[in-house]
């Protein structure tokens, strides 16, 4: 019986006498056995596998919905089960990217940066959010995400408008992954900045009972001084919140409560950048 049915005393029956509606807002990606493939995930999805190779973008639109329902997994390890979705994260990144400091803005393709923010985690619609502590090797994570982006941009969008938009999406995603351009460095840094913002915001609502300090590690991987300055300001706010309380400082590694094993996992996860 759903919680709403219990609360309303319906015993699984809605107020109008019909069977209670299942929790359609709760969607979990299926777990697959053996080698991970896009097809194995799609075959197990409710509603069946999307139709490929059409001139309609509808199948692509439906895949994007999974970015709204798939959660950012790192928070769930700390009991935050109704936290941000993948699309929540990417939306705020895109809004942050518009505020590039003048010293950066003049050098950046700002439109591309905003697109990159909205594209960079698109593969997680099918792959899910793989975190540093999940035990998935970096090459395997990259393989899953690359094959997923090929499926989305070629299988679902290959014949939409001649494949033009699909090709652009795939190229921008690859630019982010390769992390060689100023735009990609900027978006990688915004990715980390957005995570740090969310860390502080969740902790403040946790009334010193929620310690997410291991995520502070990502501050050490910010490369652009302009974004590091934003993070420095945020950490002043964070430090003020924790005055008088002990807490984990992921930016200080093992000396502040992060295990050597977890630090090694974090290093491996971010080393490609």
Tab-separated table of C-alpha atoms in Angstrom:
chain	number	residue	atom	x	y	z
A	1	UNK	CA	0.000	0.000	0.000
A	2	UNK	CA	1.325	3.446	-0.841
A	3	UNK	CA	1.936	6.008	1.952
A	4	UNK	CA	-0.778	8.240	0.489
A	5	UNK	CA	-3.267	5.395	0.568
A	6	UNK	CA	-2.425	4.701	4.203
A	7	UNK	CA	-2.696	8.354	5.141
A	8	UNK	CA	-6.064	8.682	3.429
A	9	UNK	CA	-7.368	5.415	4.828
A	10	UNK	CA	-8.189	4.124	1.359
A	11	UNK	CA	-6.624	0.648	1.704
A	12	UNK	CA	-5.194	0.992	-1.775
A	13	UNK	CA	-8.303	2.614	-3.210
A	14	UNK	CA	-8.433	6.261	-4.215
A	15	UNK	CA	-11.081	8.720	-3.033
A	16	UNK	CA	-13.123	8.205	-6.201
A	17	UNK	CA	-13.310	4.456	-5.658
A	18	UNK	CA	-10.700	3.418	-8.213
A	19	UNK	CA	-7.462	1.571	-7.486
A	20	UNK	CA	-4.838	3.901	-6.045
A	21	UNK	CA	-2.360	5.243	-8.595
A	22	UNK	CA	1.180	3.843	-8.165
A	23	UNK	CA	4.003	6.220	-7.332
A	24	UNK	CA	4.769	7.177	-10.929
A	25	UNK	CA	7.262	9.805	-9.804
A	26	UNK	CA	9.596	7.123	-8.427
A	27	UNK	CA	11.646	5.680	-11.284
A	28	UNK	CA	14.727	3.505	-10.884
A	29	UNK	CA	16.997	2.373	-13.683
A	30	UNK	CA	17.058	-1.424	-13.974
A	31	UNK	CA	20.126	-3.347	-12.861
A	32	UNK	CA	21.569	-5.529	-15.621
A	33	UNK	CA	23.583	-8.733	-15.331
A	34	UNK	CA	26.820	-9.413	-17.162
A	35	UNK	CA	28.420	-6.775	-19.337
A	36	UNK	CA	26.488	-3.515	-19.277
A	37	UNK	CA	24.916	-2.489	-22.571
A	38	UNK	CA	22.450	0.187	-23.601
A	39	UNK	CA	20.120	-2.458	-25.045
A	40	UNK	CA	19.942	-4.387	-21.763
A	41	UNK	CA	18.812	-1.256	-19.929
A	42	UNK	CA	16.325	-0.228	-22.612
A	43	UNK	CA	14.806	-3.712	-22.845
A	44	UNK	CA	14.064	-3.617	-19.113
A	45	UNK	CA	12.518	-0.147	-19.028
A	46	UNK	CA	8.764	0.202	-18.403
A	47	UNK	CA	7.039	0.925	-21.680
A	48	UNK	CA	9.578	-0.895	-23.801
A	49	UNK	CA	12.457	0.171	-25.978
A	50	UNK	CA	12.159	3.530	-27.783
A	51	UNK	CA	11.815	3.487	-31.558
A	52	UNK	CA	15.068	4.349	-33.327
A	53	UNK	CA	15.780	5.828	-36.730
A	54	UNK	CA	12.687	7.998	-37.137
A	55	UNK	CA	12.426	11.659	-38.130
A	56	UNK	CA	10.485	12.422	-34.937
A	57	UNK	CA	12.328	13.616	-31.805
A	58	UNK	CA	9.646	12.223	-29.439
A	59	UNK	CA	11.708	9.205	-28.321
A	60	UNK	CA	14.547	11.569	-27.435
A	61	UNK	CA	12.158	13.799	-25.479
A	62	UNK	CA	11.035	10.766	-23.459
A	63	UNK	CA	14.629	9.722	-22.707
A	64	UNK	CA	15.316	13.230	-21.372
A	65	UNK	CA	12.586	12.710	-18.762
A	66	UNK	CA	14.841	10.197	-17.055
A	67	UNK	CA	17.215	13.029	-16.191
A	68	UNK	CA	14.340	14.482	-14.168
A	69	UNK	CA	13.577	11.245	-12.322
A	70	UNK	CA	17.120	9.881	-11.826
A	71	UNK	CA	18.679	11.173	-8.620
A	72	UNK	CA	22.249	12.281	-7.981
A	73	UNK	CA	23.458	9.168	-6.206
A	74	UNK	CA	26.186	10.606	-3.977
A	75	UNK	CA	23.652	12.181	-1.631
A	76	UNK	CA	21.617	9.004	-1.291
A	77	UNK	CA	24.473	7.345	0.616
A	78	UNK	CA	23.751	9.892	3.342
A	79	UNK	CA	20.011	9.235	3.460
A	80	UNK	CA	18.992	12.096	1.172
A	81	UNK	CA	16.600	10.059	-0.939
A	82	UNK	CA	14.481	12.935	-2.199
A	83	UNK	CA	17.392	15.124	-3.199
A	84	UNK	CA	18.287	16.745	-6.470
A	85	UNK	CA	17.840	15.041	-9.807
A	86	UNK	CA	20.448	15.001	-12.555
A	87	UNK	CA	18.531	17.668	-14.464
A	88	UNK	CA	18.281	19.834	-11.318
A	89	UNK	CA	22.072	19.792	-11.158
A	90	UNK	CA	22.553	20.611	-14.837
A	91	UNK	CA	19.969	23.404	-14.822
A	92	UNK	CA	21.677	25.310	-12.009
A	93	UNK	CA	25.041	24.744	-13.692
A	94	UNK	CA	23.724	26.372	-16.847
A	95	UNK	CA	22.406	29.354	-14.896
A	96	UNK	CA	25.734	29.691	-13.045
A	97	UNK	CA	27.638	29.571	-16.332
A	98	UNK	CA	25.927	32.785	-17.446
A	99	UNK	CA	27.726	34.649	-14.651
A	100	UNK	CA	31.252	34.107	-15.915
A	101	UNK	CA	33.560	36.780	-14.455
A	102	UNK	CA	34.645	39.366	-17.069
A	103	UNK	CA	38.184	37.982	-17.134
A	104	UNK	CA	36.736	34.684	-18.407
A	105	UNK	CA	33.643	35.792	-20.303
A	106	UNK	CA	35.651	37.604	-22.973
A	107	UNK	CA	37.516	34.376	-23.781
A	108	UNK	CA	34.602	31.945	-23.699
A	109	UNK	CA	31.938	30.845	-26.149
A	110	UNK	CA	29.186	31.463	-23.616
A	111	UNK	CA	26.420	29.836	-25.650
A	112	UNK	CA	28.492	26.666	-25.949
A	113	UNK	CA	29.176	26.691	-22.208
A	114	UNK	CA	25.475	26.835	-21.402
A	115	UNK	CA	24.789	23.984	-23.825
A	116	UNK	CA	27.666	21.974	-22.377
A	117	UNK	CA	26.223	22.348	-18.874
A	118	UNK	CA	22.912	20.924	-20.094
A	119	UNK	CA	24.527	18.117	-22.106
A	120	UNK	CA	27.463	16.903	-20.005
A	121	UNK	CA	25.482	14.396	-17.883
A	122	UNK	CA	22.960	13.413	-20.571
A	123	UNK	CA	24.284	9.841	-20.689
A	124	UNK	CA	23.153	9.395	-17.083
A	125	UNK	CA	19.584	9.189	-18.400
A	126	UNK	CA	20.428	5.554	-19.234
A	127	UNK	CA	23.720	4.869	-17.427
A	128	UNK	CA	22.688	6.413	-14.116
A	129	UNK	CA	24.900	8.531	-11.865
A	130	UNK	CA	28.130	6.604	-11.230
A	131	UNK	CA	29.997	8.052	-8.241
A	132	UNK	CA	33.669	7.736	-7.193
A	133	UNK	CA	32.850	5.078	-4.569
A	134	UNK	CA	30.698	2.807	-6.768
A	135	UNK	CA	33.623	0.637	-7.837
A	136	UNK	CA	33.091	1.110	-11.580
A	137	UNK	CA	36.505	1.607	-13.234
A	138	UNK	CA	36.939	4.872	-15.099
A	139	UNK	CA	37.380	3.193	-18.525
A	140	UNK	CA	34.152	1.227	-18.009
A	141	UNK	CA	32.256	4.345	-16.957
A	142	UNK	CA	33.540	6.116	-20.065
A	143	UNK	CA	32.540	3.178	-22.285
A	144	UNK	CA	28.994	3.130	-20.940
A	145	UNK	CA	28.564	6.850	-21.327
A	146	UNK	CA	30.073	7.024	-24.829
A	147	UNK	CA	27.914	4.175	-26.137
A	148	UNK	CA	24.870	5.824	-24.587
A	149	UNK	CA	25.635	9.139	-26.250
A	150	UNK	CA	26.071	7.339	-29.573
A	151	UNK	CA	22.682	5.712	-29.087
A	152	UNK	CA	20.982	9.006	-28.223
A	153	UNK	CA	22.594	11.200	-30.855
A	154	UNK	CA	22.679	8.657	-33.705
A	155	UNK	CA	19.965	6.129	-32.897
A	156	UNK	CA	17.338	8.597	-31.683
A	157	UNK	CA	18.432	11.824	-33.387
A	158	UNK	CA	20.337	10.570	-36.430
A	159	UNK	CA	17.438	11.238	-38.795
A	160	UNK	CA	15.938	14.240	-37.013
A	161	UNK	CA	16.712	17.370	-39.025
A	162	UNK	CA	19.324	15.409	-40.924
A	163	UNK	CA	21.115	14.516	-37.693
A	164	UNK	CA	22.441	18.071	-37.306
A	165	UNK	CA	21.422	18.591	-33.671
A	166	UNK	CA	22.487	15.085	-32.684
A	167	UNK	CA	25.950	15.700	-34.113
A	168	UNK	CA	26.251	18.983	-32.213
A	169	UNK	CA	25.200	17.358	-28.943
A	170	UNK	CA	27.673	14.505	-29.414
A	171	UNK	CA	30.528	16.910	-30.248
A	172	UNK	CA	29.867	19.147	-27.237
A	173	UNK	CA	29.668	16.124	-24.934
A	174	UNK	CA	32.980	14.824	-26.286
A	175	UNK	CA	34.607	18.226	-25.829
A	176	UNK	CA	33.580	18.145	-22.180
A	177	UNK	CA	34.936	14.610	-21.764
A	178	UNK	CA	38.250	15.413	-23.444
A	179	UNK	CA	38.650	18.464	-21.174
A	180	UNK	CA	41.155	20.299	-23.375
A	181	UNK	CA	39.394	23.589	-24.145
A	182	UNK	CA	38.808	26.592	-21.909
A	183	UNK	CA	35.047	26.051	-22.230
A	184	UNK	CA	35.358	22.479	-20.985
A	185	UNK	CA	37.581	23.533	-18.076
A	186	UNK	CA	35.058	26.209	-17.145
A	187	UNK	CA	32.135	23.771	-17.203
A	188	UNK	CA	34.083	21.131	-15.248
A	189	UNK	CA	34.745	23.759	-12.595
A	190	UNK	CA	31.090	24.820	-12.536
A	191	UNK	CA	30.150	21.154	-12.116
A	192	UNK	CA	32.248	21.084	-8.955
A	193	UNK	CA	31.023	24.473	-7.759
A	194	UNK	CA	27.407	23.386	-8.074
A	195	UNK	CA	28.148	20.251	-6.055
A	196	UNK	CA	29.794	22.324	-3.316
A	197	UNK	CA	26.822	24.681	-3.189
A	198	UNK	CA	24.464	21.730	-2.777
A	199	UNK	CA	26.678	20.210	-0.092
A	200	UNK	CA	26.511	23.380	2.003
A	201	UNK	CA	22.780	23.829	1.420
A	202	UNK	CA	21.931	20.278	2.495
A	203	UNK	CA	24.153	20.530	5.569
A	204	UNK	CA	22.559	23.778	6.701
A	205	UNK	CA	19.146	22.137	6.608
A	206	UNK	CA	20.601	19.215	8.576
A	207	UNK	CA	21.185	21.290	11.730
A	208	UNK	CA	24.763	19.988	12.249
A	209	UNK	CA	23.510	16.384	12.151
A	210	UNK	CA	24.382	15.892	8.490
A	211	UNK	CA	28.089	15.867	7.584
A	212	UNK	CA	28.744	15.851	3.848
A	213	UNK	CA	32.288	17.120	4.200
A	214	UNK	CA	33.862	14.348	2.115
A	215	UNK	CA	32.462	16.111	-0.970
A	216	UNK	CA	34.639	19.131	-0.196
A	217	UNK	CA	37.386	17.170	-1.966
A	218	UNK	CA	36.206	18.530	-5.321
A	219	UNK	CA	37.359	22.023	-4.348
A	220	UNK	CA	40.931	20.765	-4.710
A	221	UNK	CA	40.209	19.906	-8.357
A	222	UNK	CA	38.964	23.333	-9.458
A	223	UNK	CA	41.495	24.715	-11.922
A	224	UNK	CA	40.390	28.225	-12.908
A	225	UNK	CA	41.252	30.952	-10.350
A	226	UNK	CA	37.954	32.762	-10.965
A	227	UNK	CA	35.920	29.713	-9.952
A	228	UNK	CA	38.298	28.953	-7.108
A	229	UNK	CA	37.493	32.433	-5.791
A	230	UNK	CA	33.788	31.562	-5.776
A	231	UNK	CA	34.586	28.355	-3.893
A	232	UNK	CA	36.734	30.273	-1.390
A	233	UNK	CA	33.809	32.583	-0.641
A	234	UNK	CA	31.491	29.596	-0.240
A	235	UNK	CA	33.919	27.916	2.156
A	236	UNK	CA	33.967	31.010	4.351
A	237	UNK	CA	30.229	30.546	4.665
A	238	UNK	CA	30.683	26.810	5.252
A	239	UNK	CA	33.364	27.285	7.919
A	240	UNK	CA	31.203	29.811	9.751
A	241	UNK	CA	28.351	27.299	9.850
A	242	UNK	CA	30.551	24.602	11.415
A	243	UNK	CA	32.199	26.803	14.083
A	244	UNK	CA	32.250	24.854	17.340
A	245	UNK	CA	31.489	21.523	15.657
A	246	UNK	CA	33.834	18.864	14.355
A	247	UNK	CA	33.239	17.719	10.794
A	248	UNK	CA	34.893	16.006	7.857
A	249	UNK	CA	37.011	18.143	5.527
A	250	UNK	CA	37.375	16.322	2.243
A	251	UNK	CA	39.570	19.111	0.933
A	252	UNK	CA	42.147	18.139	3.559
A	253	UNK	CA	42.104	14.407	2.867
A	254	UNK	CA	43.041	11.780	5.418
A	255	UNK	CA	43.988	14.288	8.099
A	256	UNK	CA	40.358	15.289	8.385
A	257	UNK	CA	38.333	12.097	8.408
A	258	UNK	CA	38.511	10.783	4.831
A	259	UNK	CA	39.816	7.220	4.542
A	260	UNK	CA	42.822	6.494	2.350
A	261	UNK	CA	40.660	4.142	0.269
A	262	UNK	CA	38.005	6.769	-0.387
A	263	UNK	CA	40.636	9.392	-1.198
A	264	UNK	CA	42.167	6.995	-3.741
A	265	UNK	CA	38.744	6.443	-5.314
A	266	UNK	CA	38.204	10.194	-5.581
A	267	UNK	CA	41.632	10.689	-7.140
A	268	UNK	CA	40.999	8.001	-9.758
A	269	UNK	CA	37.564	9.368	-10.608
A	270	UNK	CA	38.806	12.903	-11.254
A	271	UNK	CA	42.251	12.190	-12.676
A	272	UNK	CA	41.132	12.216	-16.305
A	273	UNK	CA	40.326	15.901	-15.981
